[in-house]
Coordinates of C-alpha atoms in Angstrom, one line a residue:
X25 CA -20.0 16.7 -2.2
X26 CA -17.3 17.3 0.7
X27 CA -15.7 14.3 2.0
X28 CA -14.2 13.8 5.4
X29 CA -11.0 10.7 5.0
X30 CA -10.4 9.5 8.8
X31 CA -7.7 7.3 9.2
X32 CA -6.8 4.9 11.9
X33 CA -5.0 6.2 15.0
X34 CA -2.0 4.1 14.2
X35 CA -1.7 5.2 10.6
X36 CA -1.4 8.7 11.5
X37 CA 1.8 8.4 12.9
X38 CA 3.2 7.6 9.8
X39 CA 3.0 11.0 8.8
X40 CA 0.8 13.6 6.4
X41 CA 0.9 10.6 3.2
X42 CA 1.1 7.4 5.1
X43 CA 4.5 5.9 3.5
X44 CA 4.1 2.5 5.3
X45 CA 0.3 2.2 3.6
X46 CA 0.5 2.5 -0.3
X47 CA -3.2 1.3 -0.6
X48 CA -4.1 4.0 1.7
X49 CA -1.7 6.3 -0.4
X50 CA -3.5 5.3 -3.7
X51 CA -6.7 5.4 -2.7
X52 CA -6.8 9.0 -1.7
X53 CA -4.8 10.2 -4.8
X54 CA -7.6 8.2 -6.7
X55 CA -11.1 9.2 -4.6
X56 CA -8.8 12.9 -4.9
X57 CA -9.7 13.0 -8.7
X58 CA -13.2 12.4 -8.2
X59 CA -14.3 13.9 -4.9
X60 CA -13.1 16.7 -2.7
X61 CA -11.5 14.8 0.1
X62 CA -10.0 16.1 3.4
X63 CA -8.1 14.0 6.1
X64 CA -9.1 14.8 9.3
X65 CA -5.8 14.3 12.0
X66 CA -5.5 14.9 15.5
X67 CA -2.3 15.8 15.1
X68 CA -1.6 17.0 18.7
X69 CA -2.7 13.7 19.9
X70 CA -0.4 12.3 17.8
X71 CA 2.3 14.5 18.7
X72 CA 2.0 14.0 22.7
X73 CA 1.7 9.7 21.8
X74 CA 5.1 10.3 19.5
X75 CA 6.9 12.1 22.1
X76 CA 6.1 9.6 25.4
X77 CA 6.7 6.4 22.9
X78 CA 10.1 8.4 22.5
X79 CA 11.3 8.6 25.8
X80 CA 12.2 5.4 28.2
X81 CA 8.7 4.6 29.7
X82 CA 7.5 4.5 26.1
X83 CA 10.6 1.9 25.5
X84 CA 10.2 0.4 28.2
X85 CA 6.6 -0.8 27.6
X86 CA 7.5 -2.1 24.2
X87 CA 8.8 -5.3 26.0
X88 CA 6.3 -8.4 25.8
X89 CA 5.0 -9.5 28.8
X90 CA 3.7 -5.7 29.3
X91 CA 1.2 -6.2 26.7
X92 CA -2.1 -5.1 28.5
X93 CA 0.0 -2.0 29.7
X94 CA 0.8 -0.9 26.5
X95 CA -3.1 -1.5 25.4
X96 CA -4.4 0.6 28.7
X97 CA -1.6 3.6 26.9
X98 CA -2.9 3.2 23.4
X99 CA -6.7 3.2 24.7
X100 CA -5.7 6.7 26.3
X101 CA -4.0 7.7 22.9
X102 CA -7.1 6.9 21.2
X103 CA -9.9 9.0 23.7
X104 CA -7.5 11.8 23.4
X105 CA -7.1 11.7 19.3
X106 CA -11.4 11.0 19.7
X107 CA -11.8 14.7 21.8
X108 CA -9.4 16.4 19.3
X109 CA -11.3 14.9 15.9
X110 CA -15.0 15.4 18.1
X111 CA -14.1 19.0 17.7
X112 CA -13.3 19.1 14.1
X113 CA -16.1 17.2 13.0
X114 CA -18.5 19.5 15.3
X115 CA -17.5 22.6 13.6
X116 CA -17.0 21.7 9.5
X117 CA -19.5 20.5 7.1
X118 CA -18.9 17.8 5.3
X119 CA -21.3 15.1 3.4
X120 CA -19.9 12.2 3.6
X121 CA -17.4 10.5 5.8
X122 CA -15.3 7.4 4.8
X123 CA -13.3 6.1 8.0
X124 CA -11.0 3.4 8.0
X125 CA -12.0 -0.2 10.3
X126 CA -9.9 -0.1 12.9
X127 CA -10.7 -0.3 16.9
X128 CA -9.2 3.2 16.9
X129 CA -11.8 4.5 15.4
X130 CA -14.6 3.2 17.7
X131 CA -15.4 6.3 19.9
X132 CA -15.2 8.4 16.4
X133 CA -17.8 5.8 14.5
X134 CA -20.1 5.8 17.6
X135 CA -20.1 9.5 17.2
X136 CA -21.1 10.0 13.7
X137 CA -23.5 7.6 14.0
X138 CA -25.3 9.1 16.6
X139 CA -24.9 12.3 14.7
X140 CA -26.8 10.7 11.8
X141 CA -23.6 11.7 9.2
X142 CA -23.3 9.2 6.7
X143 CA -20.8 6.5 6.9
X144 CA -18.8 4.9 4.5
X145 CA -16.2 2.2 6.5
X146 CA -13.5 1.2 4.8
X147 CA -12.1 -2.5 5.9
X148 CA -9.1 -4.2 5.0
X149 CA -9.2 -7.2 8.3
X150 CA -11.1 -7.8 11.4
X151 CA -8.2 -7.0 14.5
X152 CA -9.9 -9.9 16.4
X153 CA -8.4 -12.0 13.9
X154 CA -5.3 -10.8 13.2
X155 CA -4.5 -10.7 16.6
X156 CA -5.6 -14.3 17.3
X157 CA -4.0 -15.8 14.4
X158 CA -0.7 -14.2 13.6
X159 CA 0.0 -12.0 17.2
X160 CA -1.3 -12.5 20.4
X161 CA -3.0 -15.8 20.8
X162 CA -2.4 -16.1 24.1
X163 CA -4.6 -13.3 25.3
X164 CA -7.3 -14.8 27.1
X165 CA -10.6 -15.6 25.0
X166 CA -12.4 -12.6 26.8
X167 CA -10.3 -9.7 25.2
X168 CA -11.1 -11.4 21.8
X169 CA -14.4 -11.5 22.5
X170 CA -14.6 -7.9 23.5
X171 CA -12.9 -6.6 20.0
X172 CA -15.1 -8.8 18.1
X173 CA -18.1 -7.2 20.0
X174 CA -16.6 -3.7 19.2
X175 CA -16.1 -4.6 15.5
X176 CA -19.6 -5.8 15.4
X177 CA -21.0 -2.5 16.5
X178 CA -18.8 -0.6 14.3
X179 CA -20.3 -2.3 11.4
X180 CA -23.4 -2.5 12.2
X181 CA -23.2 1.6 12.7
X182 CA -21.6 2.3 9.3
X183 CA -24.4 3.0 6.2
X184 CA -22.1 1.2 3.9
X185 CA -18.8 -0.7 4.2
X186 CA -16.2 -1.7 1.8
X187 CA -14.1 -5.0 1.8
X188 CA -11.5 -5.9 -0.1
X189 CA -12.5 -9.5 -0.9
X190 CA -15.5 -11.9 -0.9
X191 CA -13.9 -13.5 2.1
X192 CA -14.0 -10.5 3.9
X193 CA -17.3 -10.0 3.4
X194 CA -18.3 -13.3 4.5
X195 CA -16.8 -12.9 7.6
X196 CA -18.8 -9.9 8.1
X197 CA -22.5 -11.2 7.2
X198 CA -21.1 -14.1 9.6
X199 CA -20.6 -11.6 12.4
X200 CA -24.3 -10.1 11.5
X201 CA -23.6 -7.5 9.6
X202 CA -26.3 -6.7 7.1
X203 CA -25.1 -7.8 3.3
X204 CA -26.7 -5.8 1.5
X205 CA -24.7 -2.8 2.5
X206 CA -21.4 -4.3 1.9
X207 CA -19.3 -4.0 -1.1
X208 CA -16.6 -5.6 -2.6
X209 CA -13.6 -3.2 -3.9
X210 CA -10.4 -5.3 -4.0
X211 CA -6.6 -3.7 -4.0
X212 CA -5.7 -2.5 -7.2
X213 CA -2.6 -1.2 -8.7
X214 CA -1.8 2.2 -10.8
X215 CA -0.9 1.4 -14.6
X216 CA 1.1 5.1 -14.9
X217 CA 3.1 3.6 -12.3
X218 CA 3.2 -0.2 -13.2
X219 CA 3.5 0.1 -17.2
X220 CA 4.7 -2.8 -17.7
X221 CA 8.2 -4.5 -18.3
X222 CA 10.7 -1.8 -18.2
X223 CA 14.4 -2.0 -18.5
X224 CA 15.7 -4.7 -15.9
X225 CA 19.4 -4.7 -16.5
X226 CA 20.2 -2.4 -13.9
X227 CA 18.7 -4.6 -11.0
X228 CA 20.3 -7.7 -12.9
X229 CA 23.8 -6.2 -12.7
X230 CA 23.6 -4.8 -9.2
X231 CA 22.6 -8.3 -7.7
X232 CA 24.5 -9.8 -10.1
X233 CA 21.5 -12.0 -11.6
X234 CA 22.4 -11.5 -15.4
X235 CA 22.7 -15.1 -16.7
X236 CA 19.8 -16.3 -13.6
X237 CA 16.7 -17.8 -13.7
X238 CA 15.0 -15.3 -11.5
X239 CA 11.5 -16.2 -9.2
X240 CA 10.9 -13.2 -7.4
X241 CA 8.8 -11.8 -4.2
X242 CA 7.4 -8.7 -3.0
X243 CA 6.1 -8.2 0.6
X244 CA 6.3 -7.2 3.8
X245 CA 7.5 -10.6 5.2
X246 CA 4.1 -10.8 7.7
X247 CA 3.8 -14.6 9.3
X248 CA 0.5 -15.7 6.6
X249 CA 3.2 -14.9 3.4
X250 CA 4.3 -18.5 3.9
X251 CA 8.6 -18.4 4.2
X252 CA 8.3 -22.2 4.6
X253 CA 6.3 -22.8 1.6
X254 CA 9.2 -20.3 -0.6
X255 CA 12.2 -22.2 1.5
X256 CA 10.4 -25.6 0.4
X257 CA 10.4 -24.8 -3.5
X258 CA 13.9 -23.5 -3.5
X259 CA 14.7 -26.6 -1.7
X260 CA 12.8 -28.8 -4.7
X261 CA 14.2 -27.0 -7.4
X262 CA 17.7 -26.1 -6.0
X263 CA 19.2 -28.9 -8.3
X264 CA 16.8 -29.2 -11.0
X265 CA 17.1 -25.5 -12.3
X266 CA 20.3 -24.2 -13.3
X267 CA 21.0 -20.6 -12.1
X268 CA 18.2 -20.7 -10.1
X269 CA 17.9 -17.7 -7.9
X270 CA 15.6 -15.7 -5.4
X271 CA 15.2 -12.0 -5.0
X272 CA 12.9 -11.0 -2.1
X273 CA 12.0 -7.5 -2.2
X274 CA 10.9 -5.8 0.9
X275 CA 11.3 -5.2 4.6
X276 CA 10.2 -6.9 8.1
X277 CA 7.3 -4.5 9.4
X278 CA 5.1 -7.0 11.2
X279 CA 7.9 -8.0 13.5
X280 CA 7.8 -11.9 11.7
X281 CA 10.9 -13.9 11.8
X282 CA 14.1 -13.1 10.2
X283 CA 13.6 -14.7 6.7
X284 CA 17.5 -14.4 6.3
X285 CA 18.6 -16.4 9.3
X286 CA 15.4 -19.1 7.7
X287 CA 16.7 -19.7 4.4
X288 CA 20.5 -20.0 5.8
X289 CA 19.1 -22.6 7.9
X290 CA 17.1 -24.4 5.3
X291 CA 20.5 -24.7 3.4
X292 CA 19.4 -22.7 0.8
X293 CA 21.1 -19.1 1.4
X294 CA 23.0 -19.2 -1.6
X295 CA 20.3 -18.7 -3.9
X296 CA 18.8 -15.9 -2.2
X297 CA 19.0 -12.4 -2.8
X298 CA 17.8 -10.1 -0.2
X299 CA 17.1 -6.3 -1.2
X300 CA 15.9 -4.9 1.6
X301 CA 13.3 -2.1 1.5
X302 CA 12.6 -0.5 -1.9
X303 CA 10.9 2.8 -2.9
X304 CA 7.4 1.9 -3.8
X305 CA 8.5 3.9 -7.2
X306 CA 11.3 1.3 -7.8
X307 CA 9.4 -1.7 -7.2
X308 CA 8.2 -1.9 -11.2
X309 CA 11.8 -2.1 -12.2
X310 CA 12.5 -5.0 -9.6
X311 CA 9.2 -7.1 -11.0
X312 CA 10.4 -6.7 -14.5
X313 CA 14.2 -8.4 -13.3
X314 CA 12.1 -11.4 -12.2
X315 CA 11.1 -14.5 -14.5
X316 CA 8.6 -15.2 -12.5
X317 CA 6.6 -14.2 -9.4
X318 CA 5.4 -16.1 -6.5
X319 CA 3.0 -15.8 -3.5
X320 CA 4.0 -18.4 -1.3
X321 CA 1.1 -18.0 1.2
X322 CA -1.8 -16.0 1.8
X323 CA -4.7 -15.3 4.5
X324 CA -8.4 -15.7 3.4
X325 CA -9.7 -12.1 3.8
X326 CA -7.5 -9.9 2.6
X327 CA -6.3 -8.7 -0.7
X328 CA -2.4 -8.9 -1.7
X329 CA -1.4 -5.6 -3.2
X330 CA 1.3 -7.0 -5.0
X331 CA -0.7 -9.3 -6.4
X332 CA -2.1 -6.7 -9.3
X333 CA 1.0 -5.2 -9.4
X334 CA 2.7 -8.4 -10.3
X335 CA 0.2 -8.9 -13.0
X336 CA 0.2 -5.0 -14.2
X337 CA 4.2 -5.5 -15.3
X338 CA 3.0 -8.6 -17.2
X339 CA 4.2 -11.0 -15.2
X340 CA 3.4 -14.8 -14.4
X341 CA 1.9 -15.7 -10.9
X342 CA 2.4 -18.5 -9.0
X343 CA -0.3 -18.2 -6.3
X344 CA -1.8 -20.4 -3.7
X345 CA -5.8 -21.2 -4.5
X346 CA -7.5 -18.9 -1.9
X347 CA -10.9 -17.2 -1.9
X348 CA -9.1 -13.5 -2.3
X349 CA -6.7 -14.7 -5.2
X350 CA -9.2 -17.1 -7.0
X351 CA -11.5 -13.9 -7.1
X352 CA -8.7 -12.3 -9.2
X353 CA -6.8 -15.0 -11.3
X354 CA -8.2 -17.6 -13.8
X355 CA -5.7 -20.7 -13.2
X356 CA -3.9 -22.0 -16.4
X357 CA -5.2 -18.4 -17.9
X358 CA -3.9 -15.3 -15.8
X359 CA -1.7 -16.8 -13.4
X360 CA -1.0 -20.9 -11.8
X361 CA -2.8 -21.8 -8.8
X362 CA -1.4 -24.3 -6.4
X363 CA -3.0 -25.9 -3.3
X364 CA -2.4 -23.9 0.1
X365 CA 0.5 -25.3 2.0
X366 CA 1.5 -27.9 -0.8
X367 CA 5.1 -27.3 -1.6
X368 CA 5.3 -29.9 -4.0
X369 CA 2.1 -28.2 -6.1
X370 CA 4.1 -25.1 -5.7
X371 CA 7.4 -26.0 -7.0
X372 CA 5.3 -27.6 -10.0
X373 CA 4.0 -24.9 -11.2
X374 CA 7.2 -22.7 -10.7
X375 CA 9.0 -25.2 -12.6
X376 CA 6.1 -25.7 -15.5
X377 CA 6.9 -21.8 -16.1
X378 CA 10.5 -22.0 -15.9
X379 CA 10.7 -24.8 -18.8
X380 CA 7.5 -23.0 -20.7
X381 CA 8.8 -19.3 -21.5
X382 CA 6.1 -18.8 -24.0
X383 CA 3.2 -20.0 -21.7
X384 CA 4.6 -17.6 -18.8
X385 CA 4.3 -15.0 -21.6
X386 CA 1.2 -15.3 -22.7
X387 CA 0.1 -15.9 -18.9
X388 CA 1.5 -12.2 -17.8
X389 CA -0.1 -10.4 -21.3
X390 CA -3.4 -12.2 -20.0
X391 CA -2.9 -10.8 -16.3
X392 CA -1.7 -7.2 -17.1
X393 CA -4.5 -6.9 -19.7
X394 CA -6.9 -7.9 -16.9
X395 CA -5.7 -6.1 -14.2
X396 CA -5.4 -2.6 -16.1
X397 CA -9.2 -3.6 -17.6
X398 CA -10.8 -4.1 -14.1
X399 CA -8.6 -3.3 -10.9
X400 CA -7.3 0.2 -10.9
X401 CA -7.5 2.4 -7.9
X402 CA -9.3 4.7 -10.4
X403 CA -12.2 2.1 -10.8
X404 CA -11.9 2.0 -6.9
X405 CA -12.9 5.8 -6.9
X406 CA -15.3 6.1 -8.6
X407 CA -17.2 3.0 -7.0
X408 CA -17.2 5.0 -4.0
X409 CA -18.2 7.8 -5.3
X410 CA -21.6 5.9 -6.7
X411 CA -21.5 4.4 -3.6
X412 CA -21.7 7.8 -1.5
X413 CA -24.0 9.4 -4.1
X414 CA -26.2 6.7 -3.6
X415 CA -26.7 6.7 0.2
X416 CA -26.9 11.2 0.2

């Protein structure tokens, strides 16, 4: 069975291994061992959209109130990419195609479809929802409308689709797509990579956090992972916990506020430790330097990555009780569950941990056993695999 992996448009650019995606990363390596796979590009697409985003018209249009300009550029990006891949996918044989959700891929979808290939889709988030909610909610109601029609139709086309929570899903029957084609495959995490606790001193030392209490973060700092709610706790427990400290692992990439210039100015700057980006490679050892790890916020679709990996080094979540992190973690038994938005239920349960060392123990043997039991992007392969056996 020869499968055809099509990206998004956007993800492309990223290059041959998409560093900015690690799910996207570890799904391939995984499907990889089970599957021939190929990864169709339209790389000089890419190259021409690379080059005019380079130079100053490209800049230029980066600027805010040229939003529907810059959409009307990337809708040309995208026909082009759709003529170069039309040609590909005319000329090579593959069974199966798995394409990633995004509006990118529209013209491509509508292609296969009407070719009769089968069609796996792989969806991570409806864009008429992530626009509306954390980007541009002041496009008019009509341009939402349109994308939602689009993602409809997409959907619709695909012979399967795969979500990566129960939430997700229901947003989909809600949007009348078919349920019984969909499927459920959540993140997952690699246990070569994420063995467990390893050696933390040497993160300790360089951030000088030796003799701290450490509650630690992972992310991309979007606008759902809740800065207020983490700014709140610190706030609650400032003076309660001696040596107290936050490390926050990760870099802005959604273009979200600057969580430095927040936590100076919720008085709390002094007990936070800002890494910057990290090698995905490093982040085990930064997980096993913390006491304790928190998820301050989350959406109701999607499916936090570092969520398993958390769990995978064995450590103790602090979570708020969502559809997509209530699917994964038992509270009181694989992780602490607080109500969304309630700092107060938050700080809690941080606390509870920090004064219960053997409870947080036996909470993050509890999660990593889980986690390397039943979400491993190995278990994600081969549940496509029976997935696309099943439909050819």
């Amino acid at each position: 069975m020869k499968v055809g992996y099509i990206p998004g448009a956007l993800d492309e650019l990223s290059g041959a291994n998409f560093p900015h995606l690690i799910h996207m990363q570890e799904n391939l390596r995984a499907l990889r061992t089970r599957l021939p796979t190929e990864v169709l590009r339209a790389q000089r697409a890419s190259t021409l959209f690379v080059s005019f985003r380079g130079r100053l018209a490209g800049r230029w249009m980066e600027k805010a109130p040229l939003f529907m300009m810059r959409r009307l550029v990337h809708v040309v990006f995208f026909c082009h990419r759709f003529f170069e891949l039309k040609a590909k996918l005319r000329d090579a044989m593959y069974d199966f195609f798995i394409v990633r959700h995004c509006i990118s891929n529209y013209l491509v979808v509508r292609y296969l479809h009407r070719q009769r290939a089968k069609l796996l889709l792989e969806m991570h988030g409806f864009r008429h929802i992530e626009d509306q909610e954390y980007g541009q909610s002041k496009r008019s109601s009509l341009y939402f409308e349109s994308i939602a029609r689009m993602e409809r139709s997409v959907l619709n086309w695909a012979d399967a689709v795969t979500v990566v929570s129960g939430g997700l899903r229901a947003l989909c029957v809600r949007l009348g797509v078919d349920g019984r084609k969909i499927h459920v495959i959540h993140n997952g995490v690699d246990p070569e990579k994420f063995r467990g606790p390893t050696d933390p001193e040497p993160v300790l030392k360089t951030y000088d956090l030796k003799k701290a209490v450490v509650v630690g973060f992972v992310g991309s700092f979007a606008r759902y992972h809740g800065l207020d709610i983490l700014i709140g706790i610190a706030k609650t427990l400032a003076n309660r916990v001696q040596g107290l400290r936050f490390l926050i692992v990760g870099k802005n990439v959604h273009g979200s506020d600057d969580w430095r210039n927040e936590v100076a100015i919720g008085g709390v700057g002094q007990i936070f430790t800002f890494t910057g980006e990290v090698p995905h490679h490093l982040i085990p050892k930064y997980i096993s330097a913390m006491d304790i790890a928190v998820i301050p916020d989350f959406n109701t679709y999607g499916s936090p990555m570092k969520l398993f990996e958390y769990m995978a080094m064995g450590r103790a979540v602090v979570a708020p009780d969502v559809g997509p992190i209530r699917e994964i973690v038992s509270n009181g038994e694989t992780g602490v569950l607080f109500k969304k938005g309630d700092v107060a239920g938050a700080s809690k349960s941080v606390e509870l941990l920090i004064r219960n060392r053997p409870l947080r123990d036996a909470i993050g043997q509890r999660a990593r056993q889980k986690v390397l039991r039943q979400y491993t992007w190995e278990r994600n392969a081969a549940r496509i695999r029976r997935i696309a056996e099943g439909l050819i």
